[in-house]
């Protein structure tokens, strides 16, 4: 299939000036003298623009054009509120951010509030090129790698680093050795399962990098924008159990459980791609959006186990969070446990100015029962959601059917969502477990 550089698809060809109006021909020549012949100009009949408003851009001959190009401001051209705000700020102060002033911090806090908690810092950039350059540096530092994979006609900007990962910027030659290209996810290139075909191309590119002694650092593709940001999902199919928690802006936090005898299943450089591929499930067709997403963090595997101490304090020391023992991460309550620990210990310390007299026995007693209930809950969730085979599937099917008639069979889930203390003690007994798993006599 024939391909073209992105910027050449609608570019003005300098040698083809026939038919240009006098004013446009003069401006084209002036541009060539000032910016050079390699400067990209749009359209074979370049537009001599003079004003814009909303989604409309006007040329010198009075013609209006609907601006559907990628650089149109998201609120439209010359939005009156934007114009007013810019005029007001420029008349007051216009400087860099190495000084302290209110507006930039107000803006930063409002912007960060729209992102997941983990994205807690802001770096302001002037251009898309600078943003992508910064992204390359971050991922290289985080991974220790230098290799990048991009699509064959990609364009990412104009800095040296970004140009090197922009194949469409090369009129002659090719990107450097540490940059590898793959076809864009196009059904004409990857007939059948588009996601699987593209993933295989990426895996092959990673392998080629590593064969040349280059560690893979990053893959520049889109994330998972088609995953419904209001949907959290849990499911089991075959020998893989998954959890999906959308974080906004096309990001989804993913978890997977698999059998201990497959401990190397997602190890090595192909691990992240293999992990995403495991999300393709008949039981959850929308998982295709997860399988085709771009990993933006490390893939870590660990045992789902528990640890605890009966007495989380000693003279001069008290243990909170994981230091005092952790809960099976399948129910994801590590931070919640820590926050509650800290609150209880803080209240004990605040009750007496002489901390040497602090009695942490109530904390130890409460924590022991809390973690016991959570261990019970995690073990029950594991039996339902992280065991595989025909018997495990029959167990899940049975619970779904019985719980539709008796919701109390799912009462243990409130220990995860609202805290174990909100439930009566009988929920955390062998009898309740047997009822849930269909093992009651």
Short mmCIF file of C-alpha atoms in Angstrom, two decimals:
data_model
loop_
_atom_site.label_atom_id
_atom_site.label_comp_id
_atom_site.label_asym_id
_atom_site.label_seq_id
_atom_site.Cartn_x
_atom_site.Cartn_y
_atom_site.Cartn_z
CA UNK A 1 0.00 0.00 0.00
CA UNK A 2 1.41 3.38 -1.02
CA UNK A 3 1.98 5.86 1.79
CA UNK A 4 2.75 9.57 1.89
CA UNK A 5 4.31 11.80 4.48
CA UNK A 6 1.63 13.43 6.58
CA UNK A 7 2.79 16.98 5.90
CA UNK A 8 2.91 16.37 2.15
CA UNK A 9 -0.73 15.30 1.90
CA UNK A 10 -2.03 18.87 1.60
CA UNK A 11 1.19 20.86 1.16
CA UNK A 12 1.78 23.66 -1.31
CA UNK A 13 4.33 22.74 -3.97
CA UNK A 14 6.61 25.80 -4.43
CA UNK A 15 7.21 25.15 -8.12
CA UNK A 16 3.52 25.18 -8.99
CA UNK A 17 2.50 28.83 -8.74
CA UNK A 18 0.19 29.08 -11.74
CA UNK A 19 -3.25 30.40 -10.90
CA UNK A 20 -2.26 32.20 -7.74
CA UNK A 21 -3.79 35.63 -7.20
CA UNK A 22 -1.34 38.53 -7.20
CA UNK A 23 -1.47 39.12 -3.44
CA UNK A 24 -1.00 35.41 -2.66
CA UNK A 25 1.89 35.08 -5.15
CA UNK A 26 3.66 38.03 -3.50
CA UNK A 27 3.21 36.53 -0.03
CA UNK A 28 4.45 33.11 -1.20
CA UNK A 29 7.64 34.70 -2.50
CA UNK A 30 8.11 36.71 0.69
CA UNK A 31 7.63 33.54 2.75
CA UNK A 32 10.23 31.70 0.68
CA UNK A 33 12.75 34.49 1.28
CA UNK A 34 12.04 34.76 5.01
CA UNK A 35 11.37 31.16 6.08
CA UNK A 36 13.13 29.16 3.38
CA UNK A 37 11.86 26.80 0.71
CA UNK A 38 11.47 23.89 3.15
CA UNK A 39 8.90 25.71 5.28
CA UNK A 40 5.58 23.86 4.94
CA UNK A 41 2.65 25.86 3.57
CA UNK A 42 -0.83 24.37 3.27
CA UNK A 43 -2.84 23.87 0.08
CA UNK A 44 -1.96 24.32 -3.56
CA UNK A 45 -4.01 27.51 -3.42
CA UNK A 46 -2.62 28.91 -0.13
CA UNK A 47 -5.05 30.84 2.03
CA UNK A 48 -4.25 34.50 2.76
CA UNK A 49 -6.06 34.70 6.10
CA UNK A 50 -6.94 38.00 7.75
CA UNK A 51 -9.37 37.20 10.60
CA UNK A 52 -11.28 34.45 12.36
CA UNK A 53 -14.21 34.00 14.71
CA UNK A 54 -15.58 30.84 16.27
CA UNK A 55 -15.10 27.99 13.81
CA UNK A 56 -14.83 30.31 10.80
CA UNK A 57 -11.66 31.71 9.26
CA UNK A 58 -11.78 34.56 6.69
CA UNK A 59 -9.40 35.26 3.81
CA UNK A 60 -8.38 38.55 2.20
CA UNK A 61 -10.89 38.09 -0.63
CA UNK A 62 -13.77 37.95 1.88
CA UNK A 63 -14.37 34.19 1.68
CA UNK A 64 -15.25 32.32 4.89
CA UNK A 65 -13.92 28.82 5.56
CA UNK A 66 -15.09 26.34 8.19
CA UNK A 67 -11.92 25.58 10.16
CA UNK A 68 -11.77 21.84 10.82
CA UNK A 69 -8.00 21.68 11.04
CA UNK A 70 -6.25 20.31 14.13
CA UNK A 71 -4.93 23.64 15.38
CA UNK A 72 -8.30 25.35 15.76
CA UNK A 73 -8.74 26.49 19.39
CA UNK A 74 -11.14 24.24 21.29
CA UNK A 75 -13.36 27.20 22.22
CA UNK A 76 -13.16 28.72 18.74
CA UNK A 77 -11.12 31.55 17.31
CA UNK A 78 -11.17 34.91 19.08
CA UNK A 79 -13.53 33.84 21.86
CA UNK A 80 -14.46 37.11 23.61
CA UNK A 81 -13.77 35.76 27.11
CA UNK A 82 -10.37 34.47 26.04
CA UNK A 83 -9.53 37.77 24.32
CA UNK A 84 -10.57 39.71 27.43
CA UNK A 85 -8.56 37.47 29.77
CA UNK A 86 -5.43 37.68 27.59
CA UNK A 87 -5.67 41.46 27.26
CA UNK A 88 -6.13 41.83 31.02
CA UNK A 89 -3.18 39.58 31.87
CA UNK A 90 -0.79 41.09 29.31
CA UNK A 91 -1.63 44.56 30.62
CA UNK A 92 -0.83 43.38 34.16
CA UNK A 93 2.04 40.88 33.93
CA UNK A 94 3.59 38.64 31.29
CA UNK A 95 6.56 36.60 32.50
CA UNK A 96 7.87 33.08 33.04
CA UNK A 97 6.92 30.80 35.95
CA UNK A 98 10.15 31.14 37.92
CA UNK A 99 8.42 33.81 39.96
CA UNK A 100 5.51 33.20 42.32
CA UNK A 101 2.18 34.62 41.25
CA UNK A 102 -1.38 33.55 41.94
CA UNK A 103 -2.79 32.89 38.48
CA UNK A 104 -0.39 30.14 37.48
CA UNK A 105 -0.92 28.27 40.75
CA UNK A 106 -4.70 28.69 40.61
CA UNK A 107 -4.64 27.26 37.10
CA UNK A 108 -2.32 24.39 38.04
CA UNK A 109 -4.51 23.34 40.97
CA UNK A 110 -7.70 23.46 38.91
CA UNK A 111 -6.11 21.46 36.10
CA UNK A 112 -4.57 18.81 38.39
CA UNK A 113 -7.94 18.35 40.09
CA UNK A 114 -9.27 16.87 36.84
CA UNK A 115 -6.59 14.14 36.73
CA UNK A 116 -6.06 10.94 38.74
CA UNK A 117 -4.34 11.43 42.10
CA UNK A 118 -1.15 9.75 40.84
CA UNK A 119 -0.67 12.58 38.31
CA UNK A 120 0.18 15.16 40.94
CA UNK A 121 2.68 17.46 39.23
CA UNK A 122 2.41 19.81 36.28
CA UNK A 123 4.98 20.77 33.66
CA UNK A 124 3.95 23.69 31.46
CA UNK A 125 5.14 23.62 27.86
CA UNK A 126 4.75 26.05 24.99
CA UNK A 127 4.26 23.66 22.06
CA UNK A 128 3.35 20.12 21.13
CA UNK A 129 6.96 19.58 20.12
CA UNK A 130 8.15 20.54 23.59
CA UNK A 131 5.52 18.32 25.21
CA UNK A 132 6.55 15.29 23.18
CA UNK A 133 10.25 16.00 23.75
CA UNK A 134 9.59 16.11 27.49
CA UNK A 135 7.60 12.86 27.29
CA UNK A 136 10.52 11.12 25.56
CA UNK A 137 12.88 12.21 28.32
CA UNK A 138 10.51 11.07 31.08
CA UNK A 139 9.94 7.60 29.64
CA UNK A 140 13.64 7.09 28.93
CA UNK A 141 14.49 8.05 32.50
CA UNK A 142 11.73 5.85 33.95
CA UNK A 143 12.62 2.75 31.93
CA UNK A 144 16.35 3.17 31.46
CA UNK A 145 15.78 2.40 27.79
CA UNK A 146 16.49 4.38 24.64
CA UNK A 147 14.44 2.55 22.02
CA UNK A 148 11.16 3.94 20.70
CA UNK A 149 8.49 2.55 18.40
CA UNK A 150 6.31 4.81 16.24
CA UNK A 151 3.92 4.34 13.36
CA UNK A 152 5.39 4.57 9.88
CA UNK A 153 4.05 8.01 8.92
CA UNK A 154 4.05 9.58 12.38
CA UNK A 155 4.75 13.26 12.97
CA UNK A 156 5.42 14.37 16.54
CA UNK A 157 7.06 17.80 16.22
CA UNK A 158 10.19 19.76 15.39
CA UNK A 159 12.80 19.44 18.15
CA UNK A 160 15.82 17.24 17.44
CA UNK A 161 14.62 14.39 19.66
CA UNK A 162 11.04 14.53 18.42
CA UNK A 163 12.08 14.79 14.76
CA UNK A 164 14.06 11.57 15.20
CA UNK A 165 10.83 9.74 16.13
CA UNK A 166 8.86 11.40 13.30
CA UNK A 167 9.32 9.33 10.11
CA UNK A 168 7.23 11.78 8.09
CA UNK A 169 9.85 14.48 8.72
CA UNK A 170 12.48 12.59 6.69
CA UNK A 171 12.46 13.54 3.01
CA UNK A 172 15.70 11.58 2.66
CA UNK A 173 17.21 9.00 4.97
CA UNK A 174 15.42 7.34 7.86
CA UNK A 175 15.08 7.61 11.66
CA UNK A 176 18.08 6.52 13.75
CA UNK A 177 18.69 2.92 14.76
CA UNK A 178 17.00 3.27 18.15
CA UNK A 179 13.68 4.16 16.47
CA UNK A 180 11.60 1.39 14.88
CA UNK A 181 8.39 1.79 12.92
CA UNK A 182 5.22 -0.27 12.70
CA UNK A 183 2.19 0.18 10.43
CA UNK A 184 -0.65 2.20 11.91
CA UNK A 185 -3.60 0.09 13.16
CA UNK A 186 -5.27 -0.18 9.75
CA UNK A 187 -7.61 -3.08 8.83
CA UNK A 188 -6.09 -3.09 5.34
CA UNK A 189 -2.72 -3.91 6.91
CA UNK A 190 -4.00 -6.11 9.74
CA UNK A 191 -7.05 -7.96 8.39
CA UNK A 192 -9.06 -9.94 10.89
CA UNK A 193 -8.15 -9.11 14.48
CA UNK A 194 -6.80 -5.57 14.15
CA UNK A 195 -5.62 -5.30 17.75
CA UNK A 196 -3.82 -8.63 17.71
CA UNK A 197 -2.10 -7.80 14.43
CA UNK A 198 -0.91 -4.42 15.68
CA UNK A 199 0.24 -5.90 19.00
CA UNK A 200 2.26 -8.53 17.14
CA UNK A 201 3.92 -5.82 15.04
CA UNK A 202 4.88 -3.96 18.21
CA UNK A 203 6.26 -7.13 19.81
CA UNK A 204 8.35 -7.78 16.70
CA UNK A 205 9.71 -4.23 16.82
CA UNK A 206 10.63 -4.61 20.51
CA UNK A 207 12.40 -7.88 19.72
CA UNK A 208 14.30 -6.21 16.86
CA UNK A 209 15.43 -3.41 19.18
CA UNK A 210 16.64 -5.85 21.80
CA UNK A 211 18.38 -7.99 19.20
CA UNK A 212 20.44 -4.88 18.42
CA UNK A 213 21.18 -4.32 22.12
CA UNK A 214 18.69 -1.46 22.51
CA UNK A 215 16.33 -1.52 25.51
CA UNK A 216 12.74 -0.64 24.70
CA UNK A 217 11.60 2.56 26.43
CA UNK A 218 8.27 3.61 24.98
CA UNK A 219 5.51 3.16 22.45
CA UNK A 220 3.86 6.31 21.14
CA UNK A 221 0.25 5.39 20.39
CA UNK A 222 -3.14 6.34 21.76
CA UNK A 223 -4.44 5.03 25.06
CA UNK A 224 -7.90 3.58 25.73
CA UNK A 225 -10.27 6.48 24.92
CA UNK A 226 -13.09 4.14 23.83
CA UNK A 227 -13.36 2.44 27.22
CA UNK A 228 -16.43 3.85 29.02
CA UNK A 229 -14.96 6.07 31.73
CA UNK A 230 -18.00 5.37 33.97
CA UNK A 231 -17.55 1.59 33.92
CA UNK A 232 -15.52 -0.45 36.38
CA UNK A 233 -15.28 -4.08 35.35
CA UNK A 234 -14.45 -7.47 36.80
CA UNK A 235 -14.45 -10.77 34.97
CA UNK A 236 -12.97 -14.23 34.62
CA UNK A 237 -12.43 -16.23 31.48
CA UNK A 238 -10.26 -19.27 31.03
CA UNK A 239 -7.21 -18.94 33.26
CA UNK A 240 -7.24 -15.16 33.73
CA UNK A 241 -9.21 -12.86 36.02
CA UNK A 242 -9.24 -9.10 35.49
CA UNK A 243 -10.20 -5.83 37.12
CA UNK A 244 -10.49 -2.50 35.27
CA UNK A 245 -10.78 0.90 36.95
CA UNK A 246 -11.00 3.95 34.64
CA UNK A 247 -8.93 6.95 35.76
CA UNK A 248 -10.15 9.51 33.21
CA UNK A 249 -8.54 10.93 30.07
CA UNK A 250 -8.42 7.52 28.38
CA UNK A 251 -6.44 5.94 31.23
CA UNK A 252 -7.53 2.71 32.91
CA UNK A 253 -5.89 0.97 35.86
CA UNK A 254 -5.73 -2.77 35.14
CA UNK A 255 -5.21 -5.77 37.38
CA UNK A 256 -5.03 -9.44 36.52
CA UNK A 257 -4.89 -12.68 38.48
CA UNK A 258 -3.41 -15.90 37.16
CA UNK A 259 -2.30 -19.25 38.53
CA UNK A 260 0.91 -19.67 40.52
CA UNK A 261 2.19 -22.32 38.11
CA UNK A 262 2.27 -19.57 35.42
CA UNK A 263 4.53 -17.25 37.41
CA UNK A 264 6.61 -16.39 34.29
CA UNK A 265 3.56 -15.77 32.10
CA UNK A 266 4.03 -12.00 31.89
CA UNK A 267 7.77 -11.80 32.53
CA UNK A 268 10.31 -10.23 30.19
CA UNK A 269 10.10 -7.46 27.60
CA UNK A 270 6.94 -8.89 26.03
CA UNK A 271 5.20 -9.02 29.40
CA UNK A 272 3.14 -5.80 29.15
CA UNK A 273 1.90 -6.67 25.65
CA UNK A 274 1.05 -10.23 26.72
CA UNK A 275 -0.75 -8.90 29.79
CA UNK A 276 -2.93 -6.58 27.69
CA UNK A 277 -3.58 -9.37 25.21
CA UNK A 278 -4.96 -11.51 28.05
CA UNK A 279 -7.79 -8.99 28.42
CA UNK A 280 -9.39 -10.07 25.13
CA UNK A 281 -12.42 -11.98 26.35
CA UNK A 282 -15.67 -13.22 24.86
CA UNK A 283 -17.40 -12.50 28.17
CA UNK A 284 -16.42 -8.81 27.95
CA UNK A 285 -16.23 -7.68 24.28
CA UNK A 286 -15.35 -4.09 25.22
CA UNK A 287 -12.06 -5.37 26.62
CA UNK A 288 -10.74 -4.98 23.08
CA UNK A 289 -10.22 -1.31 23.99
CA UNK A 290 -8.01 -2.36 26.89
CA UNK A 291 -6.06 -4.90 24.87
CA UNK A 292 -5.21 -2.21 22.32
CA UNK A 293 -4.16 0.40 24.90
CA UNK A 294 -0.68 1.76 25.53
CA UNK A 295 1.11 0.80 28.76
CA UNK A 296 2.19 3.96 30.61
CA UNK A 297 3.53 2.34 33.75
CA UNK A 298 5.49 -0.72 34.83
CA UNK A 299 3.93 -4.18 34.96
CA UNK A 300 4.49 -5.76 38.36
CA UNK A 301 3.47 -9.20 39.61
CA UNK A 302 3.28 -10.26 43.25
CA UNK A 303 1.76 -12.97 45.41
CA UNK A 304 -1.75 -12.45 46.78
CA UNK A 305 -1.02 -13.19 50.42
CA UNK A 306 -1.46 -11.75 53.89
CA UNK A 307 0.92 -10.84 56.70
CA UNK A 308 0.26 -9.48 60.15
CA UNK A 309 1.59 -9.09 63.68
CA UNK A 310 -0.49 -9.64 66.80
CA UNK A 311 1.10 -6.70 68.62
CA UNK A 312 1.93 -3.79 66.26
CA UNK A 313 3.66 -1.71 68.92
CA UNK A 314 6.63 -1.75 71.29
CA UNK A 315 8.19 0.81 73.64
CA UNK A 316 8.99 3.86 71.52
CA UNK A 317 7.49 2.47 68.30
CA UNK A 318 4.14 1.73 66.70
CA UNK A 319 3.58 0.10 63.32
CA UNK A 320 1.01 1.32 60.78
CA UNK A 321 0.18 0.24 57.23
CA UNK A 322 2.25 -2.50 55.64
CA UNK A 323 4.82 -2.26 58.44
CA UNK A 324 2.23 -3.85 60.74
CA UNK A 325 1.16 -6.44 58.18
CA UNK A 326 -0.74 -6.21 54.93
CA UNK A 327 -3.94 -7.60 53.48
CA UNK A 328 -4.28 -9.71 50.35
CA UNK A 329 -4.16 -7.04 47.59
CA UNK A 330 -6.98 -8.71 45.62
CA UNK A 331 -9.42 -6.44 47.47
CA UNK A 332 -7.20 -3.36 47.07
CA UNK A 333 -7.43 -1.86 50.56
CA UNK A 334 -3.78 -1.13 51.32
CA UNK A 335 -4.22 2.65 51.54
CA UNK A 336 -7.54 2.39 53.38
CA UNK A 337 -5.94 0.18 56.03
CA UNK A 338 -3.05 2.61 56.40
CA UNK A 339 -5.29 5.69 56.66
CA UNK A 340 -7.39 4.06 59.39
CA UNK A 341 -4.23 2.96 61.24
CA UNK A 342 -2.87 6.51 61.14
CA UNK A 343 -6.15 8.03 62.34
CA UNK A 344 -6.42 5.68 65.33
CA UNK A 345 -2.77 6.13 66.33
CA UNK A 346 -3.05 9.91 65.90
CA UNK A 347 -6.09 10.07 68.19
CA UNK A 348 -4.26 8.04 70.85
CA UNK A 349 -1.22 10.35 70.68
CA UNK A 350 -3.36 13.50 70.78
CA UNK A 351 -5.13 12.28 73.92
CA UNK A 352 -2.02 12.75 76.08
CA UNK A 353 0.87 15.16 75.66
CA UNK A 354 3.19 12.60 77.25
CA UNK A 355 3.54 10.08 74.44
CA UNK A 356 5.59 7.78 76.68
CA UNK A 357 2.32 6.95 78.49
CA UNK A 358 0.40 6.24 75.29
CA UNK A 359 -1.49 2.93 75.40
CA UNK A 360 -1.75 1.35 71.96
CA UNK A 361 -3.59 -1.76 73.16
CA UNK A 362 -6.97 -0.53 71.79
CA UNK A 363 -5.31 0.05 68.41
CA UNK A 364 -3.84 -3.47 68.41
CA UNK A 365 -7.19 -5.00 69.35
CA UNK A 366 -9.16 -3.07 66.73
CA UNK A 367 -6.58 -3.72 64.02
CA UNK A 368 -6.42 -7.45 64.73
CA UNK A 369 -10.17 -7.86 64.27
CA UNK A 370 -10.27 -5.53 61.26
CA UNK A 371 -7.54 -7.44 59.42
CA UNK A 372 -9.08 -10.79 60.40
CA UNK A 373 -12.33 -9.75 58.74
CA UNK A 374 -10.49 -8.47 55.69
CA UNK A 375 -8.46 -11.70 55.41
CA UNK A 376 -11.72 -13.62 55.46
CA UNK A 377 -13.18 -11.36 52.77
CA UNK A 378 -10.09 -11.54 50.56
CA UNK A 379 -10.00 -15.34 50.77
CA UNK A 380 -13.65 -15.50 49.77
CA UNK A 381 -13.13 -13.08 46.86
CA UNK A 382 -10.12 -15.11 45.72
CA UNK A 383 -12.12 -18.33 45.76
CA UNK A 384 -14.78 -16.68 43.61
CA UNK A 385 -12.76 -14.49 41.25
CA UNK A 386 -9.21 -15.86 41.10
CA UNK A 387 -9.64 -19.61 40.79
CA UNK A 388 -9.93 -21.29 37.41
CA UNK A 389 -11.29 -24.45 35.86
CA UNK A 390 -14.73 -26.03 35.51
CA UNK A 391 -15.43 -26.26 39.25
CA UNK A 392 -14.57 -22.59 39.82
CA UNK A 393 -16.77 -21.50 36.92
CA UNK A 394 -19.68 -23.59 38.22
CA UNK A 395 -19.19 -21.98 41.64
CA UNK A 396 -19.42 -18.48 40.14
CA UNK A 397 -22.45 -19.34 38.01
CA UNK A 398 -24.21 -20.78 41.05
CA UNK A 399 -23.54 -17.69 43.15
CA UNK A 400 -24.80 -15.31 40.44
CA UNK A 401 -28.04 -17.26 40.21
CA UNK A 402 -28.59 -17.64 43.97
CA UNK A 403 -27.59 -14.06 44.83
CA UNK A 404 -30.26 -12.70 42.48
CA UNK A 405 -32.78 -14.24 44.91
CA UNK A 406 -30.79 -13.76 48.13
CA UNK A 407 -28.64 -10.58 48.05
CA UNK A 408 -27.25 -11.38 51.51
CA UNK A 409 -24.92 -13.85 49.78
CA UNK A 410 -22.93 -10.82 48.63
CA UNK A 411 -22.94 -9.04 51.99
CA UNK A 412 -19.20 -9.64 52.40
CA UNK A 413 -18.50 -7.20 49.56
CA UNK A 414 -19.54 -4.33 51.84
CA UNK A 415 -16.40 -5.04 53.87
CA UNK A 416 -14.46 -3.84 50.83
CA UNK A 417 -16.66 -0.94 49.81
CA UNK A 418 -17.66 0.46 53.23
CA UNK A 419 -15.33 -1.18 55.77
CA UNK A 420 -15.51 -4.47 57.67
CA UNK A 421 -16.85 -2.80 60.81
CA UNK A 422 -20.23 -2.05 59.16
CA UNK A 423 -21.15 -5.75 58.96
CA UNK A 424 -22.30 -8.10 61.73
CA UNK A 425 -19.81 -10.70 63.00
CA UNK A 426 -21.72 -13.63 61.48
CA UNK A 427 -20.73 -12.51 57.97
CA UNK A 428 -17.11 -13.42 58.78
CA UNK A 429 -17.72 -17.04 59.72
CA UNK A 430 -17.16 -20.43 58.05
CA UNK A 431 -20.93 -20.78 57.83
CA UNK A 432 -21.29 -17.67 55.66
CA UNK A 433 -18.39 -18.77 53.44
CA UNK A 434 -20.03 -22.16 52.95
CA UNK A 435 -23.33 -20.49 52.00
CA UNK A 436 -21.64 -18.21 49.48
CA UNK A 437 -19.64 -21.01 47.86
CA UNK A 438 -22.61 -23.36 47.79
CA UNK A 439 -20.97 -25.77 50.21
CA UNK A 440 -23.54 -25.53 53.00
CA UNK A 441 -24.85 -28.86 54.22
#
